């Protein structure tokens, strides 16, 4: 309780003192806060997160309005071309004008700042794209959904023919029942897209992990675990906990594949941790028995 009160007091003090500190540093360095960040922070998460924080805490009305406008733009289904025109260019133009930064005098600033904008609003754009997939239910009457589900089976079980659309065979790759569509309810088509990406892009690793899931003692339901990992990856993205990883992994605009790669990493690490824990338990028991 006291720690929370202390934190709130520090935050309040910082909120009121920050403008004074910014004014002093600007007078001393002749650079605005965004310039100091872009020149002083290393590329990746440190720089992008500092720029993001600076823009979010700004009290300048034009900057505040710009942030709101950009947030609204990335909710739409933008092409890359629209993204750069509507978001990156607008952000740079606004900041150069408001902060009175002359690119001729500060030629390195525009590229560094634009990279941060691509990362920041690319992340927010990615969240909305992931959310749309999550909210799209699996539809067995949708041919594209059915094609993707069948491709998942063929990638994971290439030597076994699927006997029917509804069959207990689906349990061999970790679904709960005879019809996988019921398992996709929580995460929608997003979970199928994740599983399919893992099986397609990391085929060997996916089959290796699937073989572990079939272990007679330590096995687990591959597809159900995969769907739960989709939920974990989604929560990391939504909360912002994935920002450091994504900002460091992608120095431009993150895409849906960025999210898929994060998912694959989580799946592989889960399997490694699961097997190591089970092996450790067995090893300990063997020592006790001896």
Short mmCIF file of C-alpha atoms in Angstrom, two decimals:
data_model
loop_
_atom_site.label_atom_id
_atom_site.label_comp_id
_atom_site.label_asym_id
_atom_site.label_seq_id
_atom_site.Cartn_x
_atom_site.Cartn_y
_atom_site.Cartn_z
CA UNK A 1 0.00 0.00 0.00
CA UNK A 2 2.76 2.45 1.02
CA UNK A 3 4.78 1.54 -2.08
CA UNK A 4 1.76 2.34 -4.28
CA UNK A 5 1.28 5.72 -2.57
CA UNK A 6 4.99 6.47 -2.96
CA UNK A 7 4.88 5.54 -6.65
CA UNK A 8 1.83 7.76 -7.23
CA UNK A 9 3.56 10.69 -5.50
CA UNK A 10 6.72 10.25 -7.61
CA UNK A 11 4.60 10.05 -10.78
CA UNK A 12 2.72 13.22 -9.84
CA UNK A 13 5.93 15.11 -9.04
CA UNK A 14 7.50 13.95 -12.31
CA UNK A 15 4.42 15.08 -14.25
CA UNK A 16 4.79 18.65 -12.97
CA UNK A 17 8.61 18.79 -12.95
CA UNK A 18 9.06 17.24 -16.41
CA UNK A 19 8.31 20.45 -18.40
CA UNK A 20 10.91 22.35 -16.36
CA UNK A 21 13.52 19.64 -16.95
CA UNK A 22 12.72 19.61 -20.67
CA UNK A 23 13.01 23.41 -20.84
CA UNK A 24 16.39 23.36 -19.09
CA UNK A 25 17.79 20.59 -21.31
CA UNK A 26 16.50 22.34 -24.41
CA UNK A 27 18.24 25.57 -23.41
CA UNK A 28 21.43 23.70 -22.57
CA UNK A 29 21.61 21.36 -25.61
CA UNK A 30 19.64 23.40 -28.18
CA UNK A 31 17.81 20.13 -28.98
CA UNK A 32 14.20 19.13 -28.26
CA UNK A 33 13.47 15.95 -26.30
CA UNK A 34 12.74 13.89 -29.43
CA UNK A 35 16.08 14.90 -30.92
CA UNK A 36 17.94 14.00 -27.73
CA UNK A 37 16.26 10.58 -27.74
CA UNK A 38 16.93 9.88 -31.42
CA UNK A 39 20.57 10.92 -31.10
CA UNK A 40 21.24 9.44 -27.67
CA UNK A 41 19.27 6.19 -27.40
CA UNK A 42 20.38 3.02 -29.23
CA UNK A 43 18.29 1.78 -32.15
CA UNK A 44 15.48 -0.61 -31.25
CA UNK A 45 13.37 -0.81 -28.12
CA UNK A 46 15.26 1.83 -26.04
CA UNK A 47 14.79 4.50 -28.70
CA UNK A 48 11.28 3.54 -29.87
CA UNK A 49 9.88 3.23 -26.34
CA UNK A 50 11.40 6.56 -25.31
CA UNK A 51 9.97 8.31 -28.39
CA UNK A 52 6.60 6.69 -27.71
CA UNK A 53 6.63 7.88 -24.10
CA UNK A 54 7.66 11.39 -25.12
CA UNK A 55 4.83 11.68 -27.62
CA UNK A 56 2.26 10.25 -25.21
CA UNK A 57 3.28 12.66 -22.43
CA UNK A 58 3.41 15.72 -24.67
CA UNK A 59 1.14 18.60 -23.69
CA UNK A 60 1.45 20.30 -27.06
CA UNK A 61 -2.03 20.32 -28.60
CA UNK A 62 -0.78 19.61 -32.11
CA UNK A 63 1.23 16.60 -30.91
CA UNK A 64 -1.70 15.35 -28.81
CA UNK A 65 -4.04 15.67 -31.81
CA UNK A 66 -1.50 13.95 -34.07
CA UNK A 67 -1.27 10.95 -31.71
CA UNK A 68 -5.07 10.64 -31.61
CA UNK A 69 -5.32 10.85 -35.40
CA UNK A 70 -2.61 8.26 -35.96
CA UNK A 71 -4.23 5.91 -33.46
CA UNK A 72 -7.47 6.20 -35.42
CA UNK A 73 -5.76 5.63 -38.77
CA UNK A 74 -4.07 2.35 -37.78
CA UNK A 75 -7.39 0.83 -36.72
CA UNK A 76 -8.23 0.59 -40.43
CA UNK A 77 -6.98 -2.16 -42.73
CA UNK A 78 -4.11 -0.22 -44.27
CA UNK A 79 -1.81 -1.26 -47.07
CA UNK A 80 1.89 -0.60 -46.47
CA UNK A 81 1.73 2.29 -48.93
CA UNK A 82 -1.18 3.91 -47.06
CA UNK A 83 0.57 3.32 -43.75
CA UNK A 84 3.70 5.20 -44.79
CA UNK A 85 1.72 8.03 -46.38
CA UNK A 86 -0.91 8.49 -43.67
CA UNK A 87 1.13 7.70 -40.58
CA UNK A 88 4.87 8.08 -41.08
CA UNK A 89 4.77 11.16 -43.30
CA UNK A 90 2.10 12.88 -41.20
CA UNK A 91 4.00 12.27 -37.95
CA UNK A 92 7.30 13.55 -39.33
CA UNK A 93 5.75 16.64 -40.91
CA UNK A 94 3.95 17.53 -37.67
CA UNK A 95 6.99 17.10 -35.44
CA UNK A 96 9.32 19.03 -37.76
CA UNK A 97 6.83 21.91 -37.84
CA UNK A 98 5.96 21.96 -34.14
CA UNK A 99 9.51 21.50 -32.89
CA UNK A 100 10.96 23.83 -35.56
CA UNK A 101 13.50 21.24 -36.64
CA UNK A 102 15.25 21.98 -39.93
CA UNK A 103 16.27 18.75 -41.75
CA UNK A 104 19.06 20.65 -43.50
CA UNK A 105 20.67 21.38 -40.14
CA UNK A 106 19.69 18.06 -38.53
CA UNK A 107 19.82 15.57 -41.44
CA UNK A 108 19.93 12.45 -39.23
CA UNK A 109 16.76 13.19 -37.29
CA UNK A 110 14.04 12.46 -39.93
CA UNK A 111 15.23 8.90 -40.67
CA UNK A 112 15.71 8.04 -36.98
CA UNK A 113 12.32 9.47 -36.00
CA UNK A 114 10.49 7.82 -38.92
CA UNK A 115 11.92 4.44 -37.92
CA UNK A 116 10.47 4.91 -34.43
CA UNK A 117 7.09 5.91 -35.87
CA UNK A 118 7.07 2.80 -38.07
CA UNK A 119 7.76 0.65 -35.01
CA UNK A 120 5.32 2.40 -32.66
CA UNK A 121 2.30 2.65 -34.94
CA UNK A 122 3.27 -0.51 -36.79
CA UNK A 123 2.88 -2.30 -33.44
CA UNK A 124 -0.53 -0.71 -32.90
CA UNK A 125 -1.54 -1.56 -36.45
CA UNK A 126 -0.42 -5.16 -35.84
CA UNK A 127 -2.56 -5.36 -32.71
CA UNK A 128 -5.68 -4.36 -34.66
CA UNK A 129 -4.85 -6.89 -37.39
CA UNK A 130 -4.41 -9.65 -34.80
CA UNK A 131 -7.62 -8.59 -33.07
CA UNK A 132 -9.58 -8.85 -36.34
CA UNK A 133 -8.33 -12.41 -36.84
CA UNK A 134 -9.13 -13.30 -33.23
CA UNK A 135 -12.66 -12.00 -33.62
CA UNK A 136 -13.21 -14.00 -36.84
CA UNK A 137 -14.77 -17.35 -35.87
CA UNK A 138 -13.81 -20.55 -37.64
CA UNK A 139 -16.51 -21.24 -40.23
CA UNK A 140 -16.76 -24.77 -41.63
CA UNK A 141 -18.77 -23.35 -44.53
CA UNK A 142 -15.88 -21.07 -45.45
CA UNK A 143 -13.81 -22.88 -48.07
CA UNK A 144 -10.63 -20.98 -47.19
CA UNK A 145 -10.93 -21.98 -43.54
CA UNK A 146 -11.42 -25.61 -44.49
CA UNK A 147 -8.45 -25.56 -46.88
CA UNK A 148 -6.19 -24.20 -44.14
CA UNK A 149 -7.37 -26.81 -41.66
CA UNK A 150 -6.70 -29.63 -44.15
CA UNK A 151 -3.28 -28.16 -44.92
CA UNK A 152 -2.47 -28.25 -41.20
CA UNK A 153 -3.26 -31.96 -41.12
CA UNK A 154 -1.18 -32.71 -44.21
CA UNK A 155 1.81 -30.82 -42.85
CA UNK A 156 1.72 -32.49 -39.46
CA UNK A 157 0.61 -35.97 -40.59
CA UNK A 158 1.93 -36.26 -44.17
CA UNK A 159 1.80 -40.08 -44.24
CA UNK A 160 -1.71 -40.45 -42.86
CA UNK A 161 -4.85 -39.89 -44.94
CA UNK A 162 -7.65 -38.00 -43.23
CA UNK A 163 -10.65 -40.34 -43.34
CA UNK A 164 -13.40 -37.74 -42.92
CA UNK A 165 -14.07 -34.10 -42.04
CA UNK A 166 -15.34 -35.12 -38.61
CA UNK A 167 -13.20 -37.90 -37.18
CA UNK A 168 -11.31 -38.95 -34.05
CA UNK A 169 -8.12 -38.65 -36.09
CA UNK A 170 -8.02 -34.95 -35.21
CA UNK A 171 -7.07 -36.01 -31.69
CA UNK A 172 -3.78 -37.32 -33.10
CA UNK A 173 -2.62 -33.73 -33.55
CA UNK A 174 -4.03 -32.61 -30.23
CA UNK A 175 -7.61 -31.47 -30.78
CA UNK A 176 -10.09 -32.38 -28.06
CA UNK A 177 -12.84 -33.98 -30.10
CA UNK A 178 -13.89 -35.12 -33.53
CA UNK A 179 -14.34 -31.62 -34.99
CA UNK A 180 -11.56 -29.03 -34.55
CA UNK A 181 -13.90 -26.07 -35.15
CA UNK A 182 -15.15 -26.28 -31.55
CA UNK A 183 -11.61 -25.75 -30.22
CA UNK A 184 -11.11 -22.54 -32.19
CA UNK A 185 -13.89 -20.69 -30.37
CA UNK A 186 -11.66 -18.82 -27.91
CA UNK A 187 -9.09 -17.42 -30.34
CA UNK A 188 -10.98 -17.66 -33.63
CA UNK A 189 -9.17 -18.08 -36.92
CA UNK A 190 -6.06 -16.52 -35.36
CA UNK A 191 -5.21 -19.79 -33.60
CA UNK A 192 -5.47 -21.76 -36.84
CA UNK A 193 -3.27 -19.21 -38.62
CA UNK A 194 -0.67 -19.56 -35.85
CA UNK A 195 -0.66 -23.36 -35.95
CA UNK A 196 -0.48 -23.37 -39.74
CA UNK A 197 2.41 -20.88 -39.81
CA UNK A 198 4.36 -23.01 -37.31
CA UNK A 199 3.73 -26.19 -39.30
CA UNK A 200 4.51 -24.53 -42.64
CA UNK A 201 7.48 -22.27 -41.87
CA UNK A 202 9.13 -24.46 -39.22
CA UNK A 203 8.04 -27.82 -40.55
CA UNK A 204 10.81 -29.88 -38.99
CA UNK A 205 10.51 -28.18 -35.60
CA UNK A 206 6.70 -28.55 -35.62
CA UNK A 207 6.91 -32.28 -36.33
CA UNK A 208 9.59 -32.62 -33.66
CA UNK A 209 7.35 -30.87 -31.13
CA UNK A 210 4.37 -32.99 -32.24
CA UNK A 211 6.40 -36.15 -31.61
CA UNK A 212 7.06 -34.93 -28.05
CA UNK A 213 3.34 -34.38 -27.58
CA UNK A 214 2.83 -38.09 -28.37
CA UNK A 215 5.19 -39.18 -25.58
CA UNK A 216 3.49 -42.02 -23.64
CA UNK A 217 4.24 -40.44 -20.24
CA UNK A 218 4.84 -36.74 -20.85
CA UNK A 219 2.63 -36.10 -23.84
CA UNK A 220 0.25 -33.19 -24.18
CA UNK A 221 -2.48 -32.08 -26.59
CA UNK A 222 -0.48 -30.33 -29.33
CA UNK A 223 -3.29 -28.28 -30.92
CA UNK A 224 -4.93 -27.31 -27.61
CA UNK A 225 -1.58 -26.18 -26.21
CA UNK A 226 -1.05 -24.25 -29.45
CA UNK A 227 -4.38 -22.48 -29.06
CA UNK A 228 -3.54 -21.56 -25.46
CA UNK A 229 -0.19 -20.20 -26.64
CA UNK A 230 -2.07 -18.07 -29.17
CA UNK A 231 -3.97 -16.62 -26.21
CA UNK A 232 -0.68 -15.96 -24.40
CA UNK A 233 0.91 -14.27 -27.43
CA UNK A 234 -2.24 -12.17 -27.93
CA UNK A 235 -2.22 -11.01 -24.29
CA UNK A 236 1.48 -10.09 -24.52
CA UNK A 237 0.74 -8.05 -27.64
CA UNK A 238 -2.35 -6.36 -26.18
CA UNK A 239 -0.72 -5.45 -22.85
CA UNK A 240 2.37 -4.06 -24.56
CA UNK A 241 4.64 -6.63 -22.90
CA UNK A 242 5.76 -7.76 -26.37
CA UNK A 243 6.98 -4.28 -27.35
CA UNK A 244 10.59 -4.74 -26.28
CA UNK A 245 10.89 -7.98 -28.27
CA UNK A 246 9.16 -6.62 -31.38
CA UNK A 247 10.92 -3.24 -31.35
CA UNK A 248 14.27 -5.04 -31.12
CA UNK A 249 13.36 -7.70 -33.69
CA UNK A 250 11.95 -5.40 -36.38
CA UNK A 251 13.51 -2.04 -37.19
CA UNK A 252 10.66 -1.10 -39.52
CA UNK A 253 6.94 -1.89 -39.63
CA UNK A 254 6.05 -5.18 -37.88
CA UNK A 255 3.67 -7.45 -39.82
CA UNK A 256 1.38 -10.35 -38.97
CA UNK A 257 4.38 -12.62 -39.60
CA UNK A 258 6.14 -10.86 -36.71
CA UNK A 259 3.34 -12.08 -34.45
CA UNK A 260 3.51 -15.58 -35.95
CA UNK A 261 7.26 -15.74 -35.31
CA UNK A 262 6.67 -14.71 -31.68
CA UNK A 263 4.10 -17.50 -31.41
CA UNK A 264 6.50 -20.09 -32.86
CA UNK A 265 9.17 -19.06 -30.36
CA UNK A 266 6.70 -19.46 -27.48
CA UNK A 267 5.63 -22.89 -28.74
CA UNK A 268 9.18 -24.16 -29.13
CA UNK A 269 10.21 -22.81 -25.72
CA UNK A 270 7.11 -24.30 -24.08
CA UNK A 271 7.96 -27.73 -25.50
CA UNK A 272 11.59 -27.47 -24.41
CA UNK A 273 10.62 -26.38 -20.89
CA UNK A 274 7.91 -29.05 -20.64
CA UNK A 275 10.24 -31.88 -21.62
CA UNK A 276 13.05 -30.62 -19.39
CA UNK A 277 10.74 -30.37 -16.38
CA UNK A 278 9.35 -33.86 -16.93
CA UNK A 279 12.86 -35.27 -17.42
CA UNK A 280 14.02 -33.57 -14.21
CA UNK A 281 11.10 -35.06 -12.27
CA UNK A 282 11.89 -38.54 -13.58
CA UNK A 283 15.61 -38.12 -12.84
CA UNK A 284 14.86 -37.05 -9.29
CA UNK A 285 12.57 -40.02 -8.75
CA UNK A 286 15.22 -42.40 -10.06
CA UNK A 287 17.74 -41.09 -7.51
CA UNK A 288 15.18 -41.50 -4.73
CA UNK A 289 14.43 -45.08 -5.80
CA UNK A 290 18.13 -45.96 -5.89
#
